[in-house]
Structure formats: structure tokens, C-alpha cells
Short mmCIF file of C-alpha atoms and ligand atoms in Angstrom, two decimals:
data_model
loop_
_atom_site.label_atom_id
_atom_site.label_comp_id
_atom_site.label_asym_id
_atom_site.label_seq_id
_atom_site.Cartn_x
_atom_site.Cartn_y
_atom_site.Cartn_z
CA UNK A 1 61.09 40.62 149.41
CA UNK A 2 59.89 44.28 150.92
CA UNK A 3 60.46 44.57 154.25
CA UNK A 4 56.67 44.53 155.06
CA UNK A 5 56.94 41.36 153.50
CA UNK A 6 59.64 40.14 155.53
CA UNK A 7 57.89 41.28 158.71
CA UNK A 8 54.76 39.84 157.98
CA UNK A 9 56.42 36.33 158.23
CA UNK A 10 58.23 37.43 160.95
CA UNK A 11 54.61 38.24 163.05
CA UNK A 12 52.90 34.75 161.35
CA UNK A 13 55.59 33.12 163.11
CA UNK A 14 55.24 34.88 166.49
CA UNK A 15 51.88 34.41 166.52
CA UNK A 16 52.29 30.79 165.96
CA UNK A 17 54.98 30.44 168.52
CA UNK A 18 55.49 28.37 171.60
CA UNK A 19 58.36 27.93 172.41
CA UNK A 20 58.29 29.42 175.51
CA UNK A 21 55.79 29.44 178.81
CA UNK A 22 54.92 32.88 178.10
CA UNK A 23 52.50 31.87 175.21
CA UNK A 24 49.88 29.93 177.42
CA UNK A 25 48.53 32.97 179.26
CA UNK A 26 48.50 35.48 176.52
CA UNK A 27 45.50 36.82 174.48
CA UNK A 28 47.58 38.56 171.88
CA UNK A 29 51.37 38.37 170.91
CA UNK A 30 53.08 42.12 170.61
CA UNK A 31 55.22 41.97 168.00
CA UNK A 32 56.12 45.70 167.37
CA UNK A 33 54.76 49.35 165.55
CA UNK A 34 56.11 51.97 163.74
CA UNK A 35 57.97 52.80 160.55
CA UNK A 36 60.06 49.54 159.10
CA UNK A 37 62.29 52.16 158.02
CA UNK A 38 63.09 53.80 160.93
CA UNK A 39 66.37 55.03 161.79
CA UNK A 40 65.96 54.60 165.55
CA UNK A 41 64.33 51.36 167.13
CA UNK A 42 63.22 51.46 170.86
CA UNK A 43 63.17 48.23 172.37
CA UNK A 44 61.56 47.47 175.77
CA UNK A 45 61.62 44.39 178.22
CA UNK A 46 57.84 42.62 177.39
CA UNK A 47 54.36 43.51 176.75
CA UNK A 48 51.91 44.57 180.02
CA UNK A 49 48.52 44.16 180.56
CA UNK A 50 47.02 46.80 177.88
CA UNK A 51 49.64 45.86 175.67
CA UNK A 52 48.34 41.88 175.91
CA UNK A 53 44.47 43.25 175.27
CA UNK A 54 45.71 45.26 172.28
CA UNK A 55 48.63 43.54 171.16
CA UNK A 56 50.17 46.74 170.63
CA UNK A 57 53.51 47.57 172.07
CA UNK A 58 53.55 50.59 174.58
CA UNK A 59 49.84 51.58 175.00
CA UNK A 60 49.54 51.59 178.28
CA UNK A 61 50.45 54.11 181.16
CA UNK A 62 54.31 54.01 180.69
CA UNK A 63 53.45 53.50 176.89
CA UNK A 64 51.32 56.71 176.88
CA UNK A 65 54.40 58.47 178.97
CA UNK A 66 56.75 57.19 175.92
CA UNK A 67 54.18 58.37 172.96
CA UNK A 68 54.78 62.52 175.70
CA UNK A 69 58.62 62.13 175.59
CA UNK A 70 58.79 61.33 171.67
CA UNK A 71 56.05 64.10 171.11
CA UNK A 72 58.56 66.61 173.44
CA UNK A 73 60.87 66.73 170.75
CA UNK A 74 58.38 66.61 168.01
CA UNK A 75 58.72 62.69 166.90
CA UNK A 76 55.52 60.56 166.58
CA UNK A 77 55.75 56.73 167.19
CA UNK A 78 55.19 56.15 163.65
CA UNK A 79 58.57 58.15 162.91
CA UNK A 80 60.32 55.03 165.15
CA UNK A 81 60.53 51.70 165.45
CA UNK A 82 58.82 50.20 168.84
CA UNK A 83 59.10 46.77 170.29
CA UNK A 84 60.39 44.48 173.30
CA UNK A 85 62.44 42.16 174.08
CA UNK A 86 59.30 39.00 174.85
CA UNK A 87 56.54 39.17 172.83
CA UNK A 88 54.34 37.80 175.12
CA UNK A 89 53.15 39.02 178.51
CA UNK A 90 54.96 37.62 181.42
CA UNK A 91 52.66 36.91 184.31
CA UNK A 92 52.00 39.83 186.43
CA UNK A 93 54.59 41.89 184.48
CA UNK A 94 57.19 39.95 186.14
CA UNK A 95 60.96 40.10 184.39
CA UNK A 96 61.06 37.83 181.80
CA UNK A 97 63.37 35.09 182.38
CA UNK A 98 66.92 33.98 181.00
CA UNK A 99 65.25 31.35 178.97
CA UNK A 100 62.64 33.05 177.45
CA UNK A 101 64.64 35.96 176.72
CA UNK A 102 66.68 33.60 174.74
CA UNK A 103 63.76 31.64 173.46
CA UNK A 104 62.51 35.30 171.89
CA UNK A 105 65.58 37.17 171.38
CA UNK A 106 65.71 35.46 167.35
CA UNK A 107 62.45 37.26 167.04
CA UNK A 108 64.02 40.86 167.78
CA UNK A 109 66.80 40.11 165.67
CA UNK A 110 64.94 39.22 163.20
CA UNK A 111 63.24 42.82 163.43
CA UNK A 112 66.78 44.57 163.96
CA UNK A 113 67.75 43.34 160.56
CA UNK A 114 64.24 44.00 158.56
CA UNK A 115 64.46 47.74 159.97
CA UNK A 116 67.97 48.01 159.91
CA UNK A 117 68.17 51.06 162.31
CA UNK A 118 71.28 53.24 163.05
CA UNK A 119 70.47 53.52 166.98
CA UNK A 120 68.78 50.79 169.18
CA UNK A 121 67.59 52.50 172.31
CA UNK A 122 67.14 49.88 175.12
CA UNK A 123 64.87 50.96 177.48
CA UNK A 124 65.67 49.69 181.31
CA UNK A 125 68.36 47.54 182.48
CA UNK A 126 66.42 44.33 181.02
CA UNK A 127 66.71 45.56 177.58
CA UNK A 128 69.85 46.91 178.01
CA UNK A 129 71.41 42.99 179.35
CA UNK A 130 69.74 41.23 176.69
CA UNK A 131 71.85 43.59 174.58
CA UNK A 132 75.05 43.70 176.13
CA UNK A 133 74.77 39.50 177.30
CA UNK A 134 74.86 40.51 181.13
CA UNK A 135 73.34 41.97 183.61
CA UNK A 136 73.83 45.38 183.63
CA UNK A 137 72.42 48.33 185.46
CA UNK A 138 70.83 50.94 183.39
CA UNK A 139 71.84 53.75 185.55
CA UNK A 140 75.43 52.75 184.60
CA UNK A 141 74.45 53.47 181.19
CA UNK A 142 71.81 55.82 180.52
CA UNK A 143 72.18 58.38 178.18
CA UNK A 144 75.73 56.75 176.54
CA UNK A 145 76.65 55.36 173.10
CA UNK A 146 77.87 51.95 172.96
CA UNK A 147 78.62 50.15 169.90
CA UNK A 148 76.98 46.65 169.02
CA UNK A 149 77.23 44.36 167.08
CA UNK A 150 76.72 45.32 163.10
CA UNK A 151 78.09 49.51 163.35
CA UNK A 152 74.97 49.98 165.56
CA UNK A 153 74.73 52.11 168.55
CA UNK A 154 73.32 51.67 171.46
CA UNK A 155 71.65 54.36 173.91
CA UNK A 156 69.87 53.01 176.86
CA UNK A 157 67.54 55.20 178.49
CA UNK A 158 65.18 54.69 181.53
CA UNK A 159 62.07 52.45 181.13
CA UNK A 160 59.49 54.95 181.28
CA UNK A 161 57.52 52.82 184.21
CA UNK A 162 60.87 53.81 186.20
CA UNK A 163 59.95 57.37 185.31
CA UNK A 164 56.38 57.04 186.40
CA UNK A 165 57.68 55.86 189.98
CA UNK A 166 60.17 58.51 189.84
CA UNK A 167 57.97 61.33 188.95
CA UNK A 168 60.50 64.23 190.16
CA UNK A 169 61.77 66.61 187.74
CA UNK A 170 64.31 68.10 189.86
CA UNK A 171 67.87 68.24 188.33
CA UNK A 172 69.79 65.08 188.07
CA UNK A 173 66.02 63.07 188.61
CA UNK A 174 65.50 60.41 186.31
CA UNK A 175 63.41 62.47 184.50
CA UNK A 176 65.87 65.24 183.62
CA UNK A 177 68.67 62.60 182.54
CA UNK A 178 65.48 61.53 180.42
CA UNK A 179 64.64 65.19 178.90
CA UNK A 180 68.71 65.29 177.95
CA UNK A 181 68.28 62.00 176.56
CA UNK A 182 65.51 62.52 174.31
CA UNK A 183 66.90 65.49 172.84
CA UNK A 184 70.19 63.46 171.89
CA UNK A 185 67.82 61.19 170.25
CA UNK A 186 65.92 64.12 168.15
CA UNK A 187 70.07 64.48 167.39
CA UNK A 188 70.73 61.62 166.15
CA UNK A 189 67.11 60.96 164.35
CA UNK A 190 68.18 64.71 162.52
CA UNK A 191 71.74 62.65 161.83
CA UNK A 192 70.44 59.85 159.87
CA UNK A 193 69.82 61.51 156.15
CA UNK A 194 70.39 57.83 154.66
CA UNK A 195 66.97 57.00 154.20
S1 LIG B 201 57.54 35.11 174.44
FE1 LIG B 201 58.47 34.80 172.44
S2 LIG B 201 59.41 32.75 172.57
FE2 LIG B 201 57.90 32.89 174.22
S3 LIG B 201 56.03 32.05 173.33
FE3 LIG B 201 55.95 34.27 173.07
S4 LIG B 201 56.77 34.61 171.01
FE4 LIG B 201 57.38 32.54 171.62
#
């Protein structure tokens, strides 16, 4: 099977899913966008509210903010993988809970192996837990490399609604440590000839 194939059944079955709360109060599930063989996969915490209308991951106002910080070192979404860690939208854009983290999580690892990319950048500390299996602060860990499970990295950056409440750009501001991370990330996208 292609892996267009294989993540067409994976968004049949999302779409069909209830296994969770989450699924009663959404209009669209948001399964995920970009190439299926991308080398770098950005993972966020749960659809919001224009993400829900569209079902498209990261269209909204911290979506729009990602779409600047890829285009600032000349990536387009479409040259990355983008998705989160619910696929529905939890009520009022609360954290998604324990339980439906786990509920979904098969879902995302389902997409991690159809993709197959060489980084996985969690973005924000909920990402970043569902990763590591505990909580976890992303200041901790922004901007390292951890290894996971499979030879893939890890490189947690900020959630770009943290950057949109944090809208300094003074040195050592979230948005900075953001700028050095993004370049890494150009880096590493440079790095990966494989495919
Ligand atoms: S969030 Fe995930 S587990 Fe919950 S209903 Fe939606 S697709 Fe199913």
C-alpha cells in the first residue's frame, strides 16, 4: 500500500471515531497536512476553533504565526508534516486530558510510522509529555535533541500561541529561542538527503 493509501484509512477511521468525549462537540476531525514524505513532522496539542470549522490543522492565529516562522527560513507547510496530538477540538481549547490523549495517541502513531520522519518537533509542553510519558515543561526543553523511540529525534519548540502571548523579541524572549530554533530545523530539514 502507498502511503496515501495508508493514510486515507488512517483519516476514515478518525472520522469515524468515538472513542473519546471530544467527538460529540466537533464539526470536523483534524487529522493532519503536508507532505507524507516529510522529513520533519510538527506535532501540536489539539485542533482550535478555526481548525474545527476547517478541519485543517494550524489555520488559525497561532497556525498563521507557524505557516511566518516556516516561511522565515524558506520552508512551506507542504515541505512538513503538520498535526496534533487530539484530533478533535477540546471544549474551549482546554488541555486535552490524560485519557483522551491516550484514547488518540494510536492515531499519531499511526501517522509517525506512514511518514516516517527523521525529527518530530513537539510543539508546547503538551506535545512534548505525550512524547516523553510525563509531564514535562517545555522551557526545560526547547530547542534540544532527544532521542525517541525508533532512531527519531525529538526537538520541542514553543507552541506558537505561547509566542503570540509573548510577543517580545528581545534576546533570550521566547521568540528569539524560537528564531534559533527554526534555523536548526532548516539544519536538519538540509540534513535529511534520504528521500
Ligand atoms: S479526539 Fe481522537 S480519540 Fe477522541 S473522538 Fe476524536 S479522534 Fe477519537
Amino acid at each position: 500500500m502507498t502511503r496515501e493509501e495508508l493514510m486515507k484509512i488512517v483519516s476514515e477511521r478518525v472520522e469515524k471515531c468515538t472513542a473519546c468525549p471530544l467527538w460529540e462537540k466537533r464539526t470536523n476531525v483534524v487529522v493532519g497536512e503536508g507532505s507524507l514524505f516529510a522529513p520533519i513532522m510538527f506535532v501540536g496539542e489539539g485542533p482550535g476553533e478555526e481548525e474545527d470549522k476547517t478541519g485543517r490543522p494550524f489555520v488559525g492565529k497561532a497556525g498563521q504565526l507557524l505557516t511566518k516562522i516556516l516561511e522565515s527560513v524558506q520552508l512551506r507547510r507542504e515541505d512538513v508534516y503538520i498535526c496534533n496530538v487530539v484530533k478533535c477540538r477540546p471544549p474551549e481549547n482546554r488541555v486535552p486530558t490524560a485519557e483522551e490523549q491516550k484514547a488518540c495517541g494510536h492515531f499519531l502513531y499511526a501517522q509517525i510510522m506512514i511518514v516516517d520522519p527523521v525529527y518530530i518537533v513537539p510543539l508546547g509542553s503538551t506535545a512534548l509529555s505525550f512524547f516523553l510519558g510525563q509531564n514535562v515543561s517545555i522551557t526545560e526543553y526547547r530547542g534540544k535533541e532527544i532521542e525517541w523511540k525508533g532512531g527519531k529525534i525529538l526537538f520541542p519548540m514553543f507552541h506558537p500561541s505561547y509566542l503570540l502571548r509573548n510577543p517580545s523579541k528581545e534576546k533570550g524572549s521566547p521568540k528569539d529561542l524560537t528564531w534559533q530554533d527554526i534555523k536548526k530545523v532548516r539544519m536538519f530539514y538540509d540534513s535529511c538527503k534520504r528521500r
